[in-house]
Amino acid sequence: MRRRQTTDSPHSSTDPSEGREKLRLKQEVGLISGVSLIAGTMIGSGIFMSPEWVLHHMGSPASSLLMWAACGLLAMFGALSYAELGTVIKESGGEYIYILRIFGSFPAFLFAYTSVILVRPAGLAAVCLSFAEYAVAPFYPGCSSPQVAIKCTAAACILVLTIINCLNVRLAMSVMNVFTAAKLLALLVIVVGGLVLLAKGQTQSFQNAFQGTNAGIGTIGVAFYQGLWSYDGWNNLNYVTEELKNPEVTLPRAVMIAIPLVTCLYLLVNISYFAAMAPSELLTSGAVAVTWGNKVLANWAWLISLSVALSTFGSSNGTFFSGGRVCYIAAREGHMPDILSMAHVRCLTPSPALLFTSAMSLIMIISGNFTSIVTYFSFIAWLFYGMTISGLLYLKIKKPDLPRSYKVPIVIPIIVLMAAVYLVLAPIIDQPQIEILYIVLFVCSGVVLYFPLVRFKCHPSFLQRVTLHLQLFLEVAPTSSDVN
């Protein structure tokens, strides 16, 4: 972010704030950082924890590999569709800003309310919990790590990320670049190890590879959830569009580099797992990557635990970076308290929004576990992904003349929309769970808040005084958009 001094002109606005110094988003994210933000967030805990669950639901090695490839293809299609949206609506905020500009205030508020309170903090909490499991495991050899130690470590991870992201945008991106390089190196070690095993003839897992495949609609949907969790982050660059250098070029290019790279790595890593372990071993492994390290690297197995911890920490940083922007943009549009739309006057970061995201994530860590968080996150995320993609289809059909530097073939968003509908409905139809009803009720509860607080602006009289005191305490000031 940067300071920008306004100047007087014959056409100046009568807005009383005109002429005063304002804070604006600074374009700090280039192509390399953009690729790192996408790939670094995608490569987190999923590839080290989800393979056993994908195999559990799919039933066979070959079908699980097909599922990983299908998840990568769907993530690529979704990211390409979002790239077109990002070149039409050049504002930060991802799904929130697209829903706001296409469908209006009410559905955008429901998304912001759900995302800021539940989805983004849940995603961050899940990644930090997996980081904590791997970070704590070496201190408890031969037994399960206590939940208190895991949750305290996860909470410490969130607090460190809060400090990093509140201090400086460039520092946060530097951390992302370094940790992305480290995790790519770790995955390459696993890939090379698997290729060596295959060269030695360890191909037992690939004989009759489709035997035992499950083909149930709901089962495949849940397997998609677990696989897509590992690809989550494909849309992260759309949350920081205003901070991209030359977004019309950087956004689609970063997508086209990062997602195929991650997909190829995921497939090769899964092949390496199957080369080292029988399917039955993989299903009973609490931490697939660690089991692989024990079998392949022997005395150097500790490198895998270290690599997973580094990987999940880097992914947490990317999730935190983008999640705070959703809160910040929603507040700037009047859908969240004003204090959350402000930026620190010296560090030039949206620190109130980041602090709020941190607080909500800490609550999630106290009350949740990894598996349940993934299920809740995936269901509600794909509900809003589908709404956003339908907005793109509306623009392509009803407003084809809108200026856009990048166009995706219409068949691609149609495929993504069909997949989103399937992912939302299939688990409900096949195996309805009461937790899904709780999520739907939570989304609907936003209606109770929208009309008094946003539509009719019935704000408590003390709220302005509280905002003023918080503004002074946090040393923050209002911001304005870089987008005209």
C-alpha positions as MATLAB code, in Angstrom:
seq = 'MRRRQTTDSPHSSTDPSEGREKLRLKQEVGLISGVSLIAGTMIGSGIFMSPEWVLHHMGSPASSLLMWAACGLLAMFGALSYAELGTVIKESGGEYIYILRIFGSFPAFLFAYTSVILVRPAGLAAVCLSFAEYAVAPFYPGCSSPQVAIKCTAAACILVLTIINCLNVRLAMSVMNVFTAAKLLALLVIVVGGLVLLAKGQTQSFQNAFQGTNAGIGTIGVAFYQGLWSYDGWNNLNYVTEELKNPEVTLPRAVMIAIPLVTCLYLLVNISYFAAMAPSELLTSGAVAVTWGNKVLANWAWLISLSVALSTFGSSNGTFFSGGRVCYIAAREGHMPDILSMAHVRCLTPSPALLFTSAMSLIMIISGNFTSIVTYFSFIAWLFYGMTISGLLYLKIKKPDLPRSYKVPIVIPIIVLMAAVYLVLAPIIDQPQIEILYIVLFVCSGVVLYFPLVRFKCHPSFLQRVTLHLQLFLEVAPTSSDVN';
ca = [
       0.000    0.000    0.000;
       1.132    3.567   -0.477;
       0.284    7.122    0.351;
      -1.013    9.230   -2.501;
      -1.455   12.978   -2.239;
      -4.533   14.368   -3.997;
      -4.324   17.685   -5.795;
      -6.847   20.382   -6.536;
      -8.304   20.647  -10.042;
     -11.219   22.406  -11.757;
     -13.075   19.096  -11.694;
     -12.362   18.187   -8.118;
     -15.036   16.529   -6.010;
     -16.910   18.295   -3.267;
     -16.253   15.307   -1.019;
     -14.881   16.773    2.246;
     -12.242   14.067    2.303;
     -10.891   15.262   -1.044;
      -7.490   16.860   -0.780;
      -6.530   14.907    2.303;
      -3.821   12.310    2.301;
      -5.225    8.845    1.635;
      -3.811    5.343    1.778;
      -4.054    3.114   -1.274;
      -3.043   -0.414   -2.168;
       0.465   -0.693   -3.527;
       1.251   -2.924   -6.501;
       3.901   -5.187   -4.980;
       2.995   -8.562   -6.577;
       4.710   -9.447   -9.872;
       4.611  -12.637  -11.945;
       7.055  -14.622   -9.793;
       5.309  -13.601   -6.580;
       1.950  -14.339   -8.219;
       3.031  -17.861   -9.147;
       4.405  -18.288   -5.610;
       1.145  -17.067   -4.066;
      -0.904  -19.580   -6.076;
       1.459  -22.561   -5.918;
       2.648  -21.767   -2.402;
      -0.898  -21.719   -1.045;
      -2.010  -24.796   -2.991;
       0.963  -26.895   -1.857;
       0.237  -27.061    1.824;
      -1.003  -29.858    4.018;
      -3.256  -31.529    1.442;
      -0.723  -33.497   -0.593;
       0.780  -34.834    2.642;
      -2.537  -35.708    4.356;
      -5.287  -36.138    1.743;
      -3.924  -39.060   -0.384;
      -5.066  -41.669    2.119;
      -8.570  -40.163    2.218;
      -8.838  -39.943   -1.572;
      -7.766  -43.603   -1.786;
     -10.197  -44.520    1.002;
     -13.155  -43.056   -0.892;
     -12.094  -44.113   -4.414;
     -11.027  -47.639   -3.418;
      -8.129  -48.227   -5.849;
      -4.777  -46.647   -6.786;
      -5.672  -45.975  -10.438;
      -9.016  -44.348   -9.634;
      -7.379  -42.177   -6.953;
      -4.780  -40.990   -9.495;
      -7.604  -40.172  -11.915;
      -9.278  -38.230   -9.111;
      -6.109  -36.188   -8.517;
      -5.869  -35.426  -12.242;
      -9.573  -34.489  -12.400;
      -9.175  -32.166   -9.405;
      -6.223  -30.457  -11.100;
      -8.172  -30.036  -14.329;
     -11.157  -28.595  -12.461;
      -8.893  -26.193  -10.548;
      -7.329  -25.095  -13.850;
     -10.728  -24.498  -15.446;
     -11.881  -22.546  -12.393;
      -8.728  -20.422  -12.317;
      -8.965  -19.609  -16.045;
     -12.583  -18.536  -15.551;
     -11.565  -16.353  -12.614;
      -8.740  -14.872  -14.714;
     -11.316  -13.487  -17.151;
     -13.354  -12.079  -14.270;
     -10.188  -10.467  -12.910;
      -9.553   -8.683  -16.201;
     -13.159   -7.407  -16.378;
     -13.543   -6.411  -12.706;
     -10.072   -5.182  -11.736;
     -10.655   -5.028   -7.996;
      -9.371   -7.095   -5.101;
     -11.722   -9.309   -3.154;
     -12.167  -12.414   -5.293;
     -15.649  -13.935   -5.195;
     -16.916  -11.159   -2.950;
     -16.256   -8.304   -5.361;
     -17.483  -10.306   -8.379;
     -20.755  -11.236   -6.670;
     -21.164   -7.628   -5.512;
     -20.650   -6.112   -8.973;
     -22.761   -8.716  -10.823;
     -25.550   -9.762   -8.433;
     -25.692   -6.877   -5.968;
     -25.284   -6.121   -2.297;
     -27.363   -8.828   -0.596;
     -25.673  -11.994   -1.947;
     -22.279  -10.277   -1.647;
     -22.942   -9.602    2.025;
     -23.905  -13.249    2.600;
     -20.635  -14.310    1.004;
     -18.572  -11.807    3.011;
     -20.321  -12.726    6.250;
     -19.814  -16.443    5.655;
     -16.267  -16.112    4.328;
     -14.950  -13.722    6.973;
     -16.588  -15.486    9.929;
     -16.360  -19.117    8.830;
     -14.728  -20.159    5.529;
     -11.400  -18.282    5.518;
     -10.686  -18.749    9.247;
     -11.625  -22.443    8.898;
      -9.232  -22.911    5.977;
      -6.415  -21.186    7.863;
      -7.131  -23.188   11.019;
      -7.060  -26.495    9.105;
      -3.681  -25.744    7.512;
      -2.196  -24.536   10.797;
      -3.438  -27.661   12.589;
      -1.720  -29.858   10.018;
       1.451  -27.753   10.392;
       1.280  -28.292   14.136;
       0.835  -32.064   13.818;
       4.031  -32.401   11.791;
       5.959  -29.851   13.859;
       5.083  -31.528   17.170;
       5.412  -35.173   16.018;
       9.238  -35.423   16.455;
       8.859  -34.568   20.155;
       6.505  -37.528   20.748;
       8.131  -40.478   18.916;
       6.139  -43.692   18.882;
       2.907  -42.189   20.156;
       0.210  -39.709   19.225;
       0.887  -36.069   19.974;
      -1.384  -34.541   22.639;
      -4.116  -32.286   21.274;
      -3.141  -29.482   23.653;
       0.383  -29.342   22.185;
      -0.965  -29.451   18.610;
      -3.483  -26.683   19.172;
      -1.027  -24.450   21.052;
       1.514  -24.839   18.222;
      -1.184  -24.029   15.628;
      -2.156  -20.941   17.605;
       1.486  -19.837   17.777;
       1.734  -20.283   13.988;
      -1.241  -17.961   13.469;
       0.233  -15.328   15.773;
       3.576  -15.391   13.916;
       1.759  -15.045   10.583;
      -0.217  -12.114   11.983;
       2.969  -10.284   12.918;
       4.598  -10.954    9.518;
       1.581   -9.812    7.493;
       0.906   -6.769    9.636;
       4.495   -5.532    9.345;
       4.923   -5.389    5.569;
       3.382   -6.711    2.347;
       6.807   -7.239    0.784;
       7.958   -9.216    3.834;
       4.889  -11.467    3.572;
       5.567  -12.092   -0.127;
       9.266  -12.759    0.538;
       8.292  -15.391    3.102;
       5.915  -16.882    0.518;
       8.636  -17.048   -2.166;
      11.186  -18.680    0.162;
       8.778  -21.293    1.508;
       7.427  -22.057   -1.972;
      10.959  -22.851   -3.159;
      11.504  -25.067   -0.089;
       8.297  -27.046   -0.586;
       8.944  -27.548   -4.315;
      12.344  -28.966   -3.401;
      10.706  -31.321   -0.870;
       8.201  -32.572   -3.425;
      11.003  -33.122   -5.939;
      12.785  -35.312   -3.372;
       9.657  -37.464   -3.049;
       9.218  -37.581   -6.842;
      12.834  -38.631   -7.472;
      12.620  -41.235   -4.700;
       9.504  -42.685   -6.310;
      11.094  -42.823   -9.743;
      14.068  -44.709   -8.276;
      11.716  -47.246   -6.663;
       9.834  -47.721   -9.936;
      13.125  -48.236  -11.768;
      13.933  -50.993   -9.244;
      10.671  -52.729  -10.130;
       8.442  -51.797   -7.175;
       5.220  -51.681   -9.190;
       3.018  -54.025   -7.140;
       0.489  -51.274   -6.344;
      -0.139  -50.705  -10.056;
      -1.063  -54.323  -10.821;
      -4.860  -54.641  -11.137;
      -4.863  -50.965  -10.260;
      -8.613  -50.450  -10.757;
      -9.635  -53.366   -8.532;
     -11.969  -52.246   -5.723;
     -12.929  -48.910   -7.323;
     -15.938  -47.196   -5.734;
     -18.332  -45.513   -8.178;
     -21.023  -44.063   -5.896;
     -22.117  -40.489   -6.642;
     -21.744  -39.323   -3.076;
     -18.483  -41.226   -2.554;
     -16.896  -39.582   -5.578;
     -18.144  -36.191   -4.358;
     -16.470  -36.631   -0.953;
     -13.268  -37.819   -2.687;
     -13.410  -34.657   -4.795;
     -13.642  -32.631   -1.571;
     -10.476  -34.229   -0.195;
      -8.587  -33.858   -3.476;
      -9.747  -30.309   -4.143;
      -8.682  -29.332   -0.636;
      -5.120  -29.939   -1.817;
      -5.734  -27.623   -4.783;
      -7.392  -24.894   -2.749;
      -5.660  -21.600   -3.435;
      -6.108  -21.670   -7.237;
      -8.164  -18.456   -6.897;
      -5.883  -16.658   -4.435;
      -4.479  -14.144   -6.902;
      -7.973  -12.743   -7.529;
      -8.103  -11.591   -3.919;
      -5.189   -9.196   -4.473;
      -5.873   -7.913   -8.016;
      -5.268   -4.289   -6.971;
      -1.819   -5.295   -5.698;
      -0.740   -6.961   -8.964;
       1.693   -5.379  -11.375;
      -0.032   -5.280  -14.797;
      -2.934   -7.544  -13.692;
      -4.280   -8.053  -17.245;
      -1.123  -10.014  -18.091;
       0.104  -11.234  -14.710;
      -3.143  -12.896  -13.600;
      -3.685  -15.333  -16.506;
       0.043  -16.024  -16.905;
       0.512  -16.876  -13.229;
      -2.482  -19.228  -13.379;
      -1.194  -20.980  -16.509;
       2.222  -21.546  -14.901;
       1.292  -22.427  -11.323;
      -1.622  -24.856  -11.629;
      -0.197  -27.249  -14.282;
       3.053  -27.284  -12.284;
       1.228  -28.231   -9.080;
      -0.962  -30.824  -10.828;
       2.040  -32.618  -12.349;
       3.840  -32.616   -9.006;
       0.783  -33.999   -7.192;
       0.407  -36.879   -9.656;
       4.104  -37.759   -9.461;
       4.080  -37.564   -5.647;
       1.058  -39.902   -5.457;
       2.790  -42.339   -7.821;
       5.801  -42.210   -5.519;
       3.592  -42.997   -2.507;
       2.152  -46.048   -4.284;
       5.632  -47.181   -5.320;
       6.809  -47.133   -1.703;
       3.639  -48.429   -0.003;
       0.905  -50.933   -0.697;
      -2.600  -49.416   -0.733;
      -3.332  -51.054    2.635;
      -0.247  -49.402    4.164;
      -1.213  -46.028    2.740;
      -4.741  -46.322    4.173;
      -3.442  -47.008    7.681;
      -0.774  -44.295    7.616;
      -1.654  -41.335    9.785;
       0.890  -39.198    7.921;
       1.559  -40.499    4.407;
       4.658  -38.396    3.726;
       6.295  -39.409    7.018;
       5.596  -43.097    6.352;
       7.121  -42.680    2.882;
      10.191  -41.034    4.429;
      10.653  -43.845    6.951;
      10.544  -46.469    4.196;
      12.645  -44.667    1.584;
      14.987  -42.233    3.345;
      15.668  -44.235    6.525;
      17.892  -42.077    8.765;
      17.063  -38.998    6.716;
      13.308  -39.370    7.243;
      13.282  -36.334    9.528;
      13.760  -34.199    6.404;
      10.201  -35.054    5.343;
       8.696  -33.918    8.630;
      10.674  -30.691    8.380;
       9.626  -30.216    4.745;
       5.945  -30.757    5.545;
       6.123  -28.269    8.404;
       7.764  -25.685    6.123;
       5.243  -26.397    3.380;
       2.202  -25.979    5.602;
       3.622  -22.824    7.176;
       4.090  -21.276    3.732;
       0.577  -22.311    2.716;
      -0.788  -20.793    5.930;
       0.924  -17.528    5.030;
      -0.790  -17.438    1.619;
      -4.190  -18.315    3.087;
      -3.802  -15.632    5.743;
      -2.635  -13.041    3.206;
      -5.662  -13.508    0.926;
      -8.178  -14.130    3.717;
      -7.401  -10.793    5.324;
      -8.034   -9.055    1.991;
     -11.608  -10.409    1.792;
     -12.367   -8.894    5.187;
     -10.654   -5.621    4.218;
     -12.481   -5.228    0.874;
     -15.874   -6.130    2.377;
     -15.404   -3.473    5.047;
     -14.371   -0.929    2.405;
     -17.668   -1.627    0.606;
     -19.687   -1.103    3.796;
     -20.446   -4.767    4.569;
     -18.197   -4.984    7.617;
     -17.339   -2.538   10.411;
     -15.406    0.526    9.191;
     -12.375   -0.226   11.347;
     -11.669   -3.337    9.232;
     -11.277   -1.212    6.078;
      -8.405    0.815    7.517;
      -4.654    0.431    7.080;
      -1.713    1.061    9.373;
      -0.326    4.547    8.719;
       3.328    3.450    8.738;
       3.373   -0.251    7.807;
       0.708    0.356    5.125;
      -0.990   -3.024    5.680;
      -4.685   -3.770    6.427;
      -3.783   -4.708    9.987;
      -7.302   -4.522   11.553;
      -8.665   -7.006    8.989;
      -5.664   -9.275    9.536;
      -6.097   -9.142   13.316;
      -9.786  -10.009   12.985;
      -9.026  -12.968   10.683;
      -6.410  -14.123   13.180;
      -8.893  -13.987   16.068;
     -11.546  -15.988   14.171;
      -8.946  -18.605   13.181;
      -7.873  -19.040   16.793;
     -11.496  -19.751   17.727;
     -11.673  -22.369   14.944;
      -8.527  -24.059   16.251;
      -9.960  -24.356   19.745;
     -13.233  -25.896   18.574;
     -12.379  -27.963   15.457;
     -10.291  -30.733   13.923;
      -8.749  -31.159   10.482;
     -11.229  -33.576    8.873;
     -14.419  -31.796    9.936;
     -13.014  -28.387    8.941;
     -12.144  -29.657    5.435;
     -15.696  -30.956    4.889;
     -17.364  -27.721    6.045;
     -14.923  -25.560    4.108;
     -15.318  -27.470    0.835;
     -19.112  -27.533    0.833;
     -19.584  -23.823    1.412;
     -16.628  -22.810   -0.793;
     -18.033  -24.609   -3.841;
     -21.464  -23.135   -3.185;
     -20.019  -19.658   -3.736;
     -17.617  -20.763   -6.486;
     -20.701  -21.872   -8.416;
     -22.400  -18.524   -7.863;
     -19.303  -16.653   -9.053;
     -18.955  -18.785  -12.198;
     -22.635  -18.242  -12.997;
     -21.868  -14.508  -12.813;
     -19.129  -14.947  -15.418;
     -21.564  -16.795  -17.703;
     -24.049  -13.947  -17.260;
     -21.422  -11.397  -18.328;
     -20.337  -13.496  -21.311;
     -23.928  -13.896  -22.551;
     -25.537  -10.570  -21.613;
     -22.536   -8.223  -21.823;
     -20.136   -9.663  -24.404;
     -18.852   -6.197  -25.371;
     -17.306   -5.442  -21.963;
     -13.561   -4.754  -22.426;
     -11.496   -7.774  -21.368;
      -7.886   -8.544  -22.193;
      -8.390  -12.291  -21.708;
     -11.336  -14.519  -22.681;
     -11.921  -18.111  -21.676;
     -14.023  -20.380  -23.969;
     -17.597  -20.489  -22.620;
     -17.527  -24.277  -22.335;
     -14.940  -24.053  -19.528;
     -17.064  -22.049  -17.028;
     -20.054  -24.264  -17.928;
     -18.029  -27.342  -16.908;
     -16.942  -25.635  -13.664;
     -20.544  -24.647  -12.864;
     -21.763  -28.208  -13.434;
     -18.981  -29.513  -11.189;
     -19.869  -26.995   -8.475;
     -23.524  -28.030   -8.540;
     -22.473  -31.679   -8.329;
     -20.070  -31.064   -5.441;
     -22.736  -29.218   -3.473;
     -25.610  -31.649   -4.109;
     -23.968  -35.097   -4.363;
     -22.963  -35.531   -0.678;
     -26.355  -34.192    0.445;
     -28.272  -36.634   -1.759;
     -26.072  -39.664   -1.080;
     -25.241  -39.237    2.617;
     -27.016  -36.252    4.177;
     -25.334  -34.995    7.332;
     -26.742  -32.724   10.006;
     -23.589  -30.566    9.839;
     -24.514  -29.462    6.297;
     -27.823  -28.159    7.664;
     -25.943  -26.168   10.309;
     -23.810  -24.563    7.578;
     -26.882  -23.623    5.532;
     -28.531  -22.143    8.627;
     -25.385  -20.148    9.342;
     -25.428  -18.674    5.820;
     -29.134  -17.833    6.178;
     -28.493  -16.152    9.532;
     -26.759  -13.397    7.564;
     -30.232  -12.226    6.471;
     -30.963  -11.189   10.068;
     -27.888   -8.922   10.070;
     -28.078   -7.586    6.514;
     -31.310   -5.628    6.622;
     -30.825   -3.666    9.877;
     -27.059   -3.138    9.624;
     -26.438   -2.771    5.867;
     -29.716   -2.008    4.106;
     -31.172    0.393    6.706;
     -27.833    1.320    8.371;
     -29.178    1.057   11.919;
     -25.829    1.269   13.676;
     -25.560    1.579   17.468;
     -24.584    5.110   18.522;
     -21.561    3.917   20.484;
     -20.064    2.141   17.441;
     -18.552    5.340   16.040;
     -16.834    6.096   19.339;
     -15.490    2.540   19.534;
     -14.186    2.841   15.952;
     -12.442    6.118   16.784;
     -10.743    4.660   19.857;
      -9.661    1.555   17.937;
      -8.350    3.753   15.118;
      -6.172    5.677   17.557;
      -5.045    2.543   19.395;
      -4.143    0.607   16.230;
      -2.726    3.685   14.430;
      -4.814    3.091   11.302;
      -6.524    5.366    8.763;
      -9.225    4.994    6.071;
      -8.158    3.770    2.625;
      -9.465    4.186   -0.895;
      -9.410    1.919   -3.927;
      -6.792    2.093   -6.683;
      -9.527    1.272   -9.188;
     -11.404    4.085  -10.882;
];
